[in-house]
Amino acid sequence: MARLILGLDSSTQSLSAVVIDLDTRKVICEKSLNFDRALPQYKTQNGVIPNRDPLVKHSPPQMWAEALDLIFAQMKKDGVALGKILAVGGSGQQHGSIYCNERFADALQNLDSNQPLVENLSGVFSRKNSPLWMDSSTAQECAEIRKKLGGVKFTASRTGSDTFERFTGPQIRKFYKTEPVSYANTSNITLVSSFMASLLAGKIAPLDFGDGAGMNLMDIRRKNWNHDALKATAPGLMNKLPPLAAAGQTIGPVSSYFAKKFGLNPEALATVWTGDNPASVIGLGLIKPGQSAISLGTSDTYFGTMEKCQTDENGEGHVFGSPTGDYMTLVCFKNGSLAREKIREIYGVKDWKEFGKLVASKKPGNDGGIMLPWFESEIVPRVIKPGIHRFDLDEKNAAANCRAIFEAQMMSMRLHSQWMQVSPEKIFATGGASNDLALLQVMANVMNCRVLRIEVSKSAALGAALIAAHGWLTAAGEEPKWKKLVAGFSQPIPKSEIRPDRQAVKIYDKLLEKYAECECDALEKIAD
Ligand code: XUL
């Protein structure tokens, strides 16, 4: 009998599913459901509820639950062999949090398959909407927690990161300060990953060390809740948080809700979910320390595996637990694909092929033209006031502006990842924009490194499936090896290697200095 494993990824804009066959080592089903299009009743834009305050980014948690019903219904309709699934795992956009009252645990235990999930969850939320990773409205709370923990360096060395606006601790503190009664009525705070896993398991699911590290609440080395951080955040917090566990650890059989309603194997094991970035580490096969990847998605991220926990003293980057038991480093840029899309829209570029052609039509270095594309507030460098800044760049020149945004994104990545002190031999590129060769050439030249394209559009969902497979094999008494487990699933596309061009590398080495000055100028202007 085929050994099938399901991996889900609940991201900002969509819910994706990947089913893998462990024996043939093939992905046998890939699905995606876009929240704006499939669930228009929630009125989200790119998965987010429009808000007058540009710093506030929230989503309705009911939408994520309803998407789970929908994607299972679609898989059933398409004849996916749900009855043969042995384990279900998943990943979620990181940092986003869901607040439930004391009815949550009961509701999970008694999910009625004659009612949709959303009906089953009616009355369990103690906070209407969930703050997301894109939210940057907690600068004040970040400062308060950081101060109590002894400054940037100490906060980072204890929790893996300095306090960040999108991290769950500062978000919880803001909720406690602004809605103390609702905070008091909250019995459970889950992240997107542990919320979705709880629905599947029919009980409150643990939070893994990857997503747990995105809260400014977990001791990054001991991998337990840090009491000083909890105290600095909000009173009584310990009792509201789920336990911590390794990603992929089995929770128990899936809730009978999914078996009865969609024909999911009732013995399939629900496993602990992780964040989308830690899952991508596995989906891309980055199991050896020193391997790095750039993901060009809603957020652009640069991440890699690391053996020893080494945190960023300057506080720009993060250390999370990796599903392999090692650590991972990550730098996250908010103005990723949505910013590229904005430029495409502004210049009326009809599609990404055309965009790539325009990028390739200009010389490396763009004749010194630089753009800081902060359409939204930015995480790295910290920018609270959005705005586009151009330096020696003609606003009317479409090609120059298309090239400028990607060069800026890559130069920012290079500049702000220096703390990782890794010089990767090669970088794996993934995410939507990684199909564009012109963009990848810019990546190779700016990073001065070989770039390989990986043939997985859904690296997080694939990683989630592999992590669940690891958990299932372990529960079956085997001792699975990561190297063997990921082999065959995430191969670089043959002949996809892009080598840096020596001349262009020299140009960017020089231009990086100008880029750094432009960033300082713009940040000073914003601060005035
Ligand atoms: C990582 C981060 C984003 C989200 C995107 O720290 O905030 O990459 O995980 O879903």
mmCIF file with all atom_site columns, C-alpha atoms and ligand atoms in Angstrom, residues 10-12 92-95 133-134 166-167 275-277 298-301 318 320 330 332 379, ligand 1:
data_model
loop_
_atom_site.group_PDB
_atom_site.id
_atom_site.type_symbol
_atom_site.label_atom_id
_atom_site.label_alt_id
_atom_site.label_comp_id
_atom_site.label_asym_id
_atom_site.label_entity_id
_atom_site.label_seq_id
_atom_site.pdbx_PDB_ins_code
_atom_site.Cartn_x
_atom_site.Cartn_y
_atom_site.Cartn_z
_atom_site.occupancy
_atom_site.B_iso_or_equiv
_atom_site.pdbx_formal_charge
_atom_site.auth_seq_id
_atom_site.auth_comp_id
_atom_site.auth_asym_id
_atom_site.auth_atom_id
_atom_site.pdbx_PDB_model_num
ATOM   1  C CA . SER A 1 10  ? -1.513 28.273 5.629  1.00 0.00 ? 10  SER A CA 1
ATOM   2  C CA . SER A 1 11  ? 0.207  31.372 4.286  1.00 0.00 ? 11  SER A CA 1
ATOM   3  C CA . THR A 1 12  ? -0.781 35.036 4.100  1.00 0.00 ? 12  THR A CA 1
ATOM   4  C CA . GLY A 1 92  ? 1.774  28.523 8.800  1.00 0.00 ? 92  GLY A CA 1
ATOM   5  C CA . GLN A 1 93  ? 2.739  32.116 8.179  1.00 0.00 ? 93  GLN A CA 1
ATOM   6  C CA . GLN A 1 94  ? 4.876  32.905 11.216 1.00 0.00 ? 94  GLN A CA 1
ATOM   7  C CA . HIS A 1 95  ? 4.073  35.155 14.194 1.00 0.00 ? 95  HIS A CA 1
ATOM   8  C CA . TRP A 1 133 ? 3.485  39.071 10.545 1.00 0.00 ? 133 TRP A CA 1
ATOM   9  C CA . MET A 1 134 ? 2.866  42.153 8.383  1.00 0.00 ? 134 MET A CA 1
ATOM   10 C CA . ARG A 1 166 ? 5.338  41.464 14.186 1.00 0.00 ? 166 ARG A CA 1
ATOM   11 C CA . PHE A 1 167 ? 6.581  39.031 16.844 1.00 0.00 ? 167 PHE A CA 1
ATOM   12 C CA . GLY A 1 275 ? 6.316  28.055 10.552 1.00 0.00 ? 275 GLY A CA 1
ATOM   13 C CA . ASP A 1 276 ? 6.478  28.420 6.774  1.00 0.00 ? 276 ASP A CA 1
ATOM   14 C CA . ASN A 1 277 ? 10.180 29.317 6.798  1.00 0.00 ? 277 ASN A CA 1
ATOM   15 C CA . THR A 1 298 ? 4.850  37.768 -0.051 1.00 0.00 ? 298 THR A CA 1
ATOM   16 C CA . SER A 1 299 ? 7.853  38.369 2.197  1.00 0.00 ? 299 SER A CA 1
ATOM   17 C CA . ASP A 1 300 ? 11.338 37.889 0.782  1.00 0.00 ? 300 ASP A CA 1
ATOM   18 C CA . THR A 1 301 ? 13.430 35.834 3.164  1.00 0.00 ? 301 THR A CA 1
ATOM   19 C CA . HIS A 1 318 ? 16.560 35.972 13.713 1.00 0.00 ? 318 HIS A CA 1
ATOM   20 C CA . PHE A 1 320 ? 14.667 29.951 14.987 1.00 0.00 ? 320 PHE A CA 1
ATOM   21 C CA . LEU A 1 330 ? 16.612 34.238 8.839  1.00 0.00 ? 330 LEU A CA 1
ATOM   22 C CA . CYS A 1 332 ? 12.830 38.883 6.564  1.00 0.00 ? 332 CYS A CA 1
ATOM   23 C CA . ILE A 1 379 ? 11.132 45.077 8.821  1.00 0.00 ? 379 ILE A CA 1
HETATM 24 C C1 . XUL B 2 .   ? 9.271  35.458 8.939  1.00 0.00 ? 1   XUL B C1 1
HETATM 25 C C2 . XUL B 2 .   ? 8.079  36.221 8.483  1.00 0.00 ? 1   XUL B C2 1
HETATM 26 C C3 . XUL B 2 .   ? 7.460  35.914 7.176  1.00 0.00 ? 1   XUL B C3 1
HETATM 27 C C4 . XUL B 2 .   ? 6.223  35.079 7.325  1.00 0.00 ? 1   XUL B C4 1
HETATM 28 C C5 . XUL B 2 .   ? 5.550  34.936 5.967  1.00 0.00 ? 1   XUL B C5 1
HETATM 29 O O1 . XUL B 2 .   ? 9.803  35.917 10.123 1.00 0.00 ? 1   XUL B O1 1
HETATM 30 O O2 . XUL B 2 .   ? 7.596  37.095 9.168  1.00 0.00 ? 1   XUL B O2 1
HETATM 31 O O3 . XUL B 2 .   ? 8.382  35.292 6.314  1.00 0.00 ? 1   XUL B O3 1
HETATM 32 O O4 . XUL B 2 .   ? 6.530  33.837 7.896  1.00 0.00 ? 1   XUL B O4 1
HETATM 33 O O5 . XUL B 2 .   ? 4.530  34.023 5.959  1.00 0.00 ? 1   XUL B O5 1
#
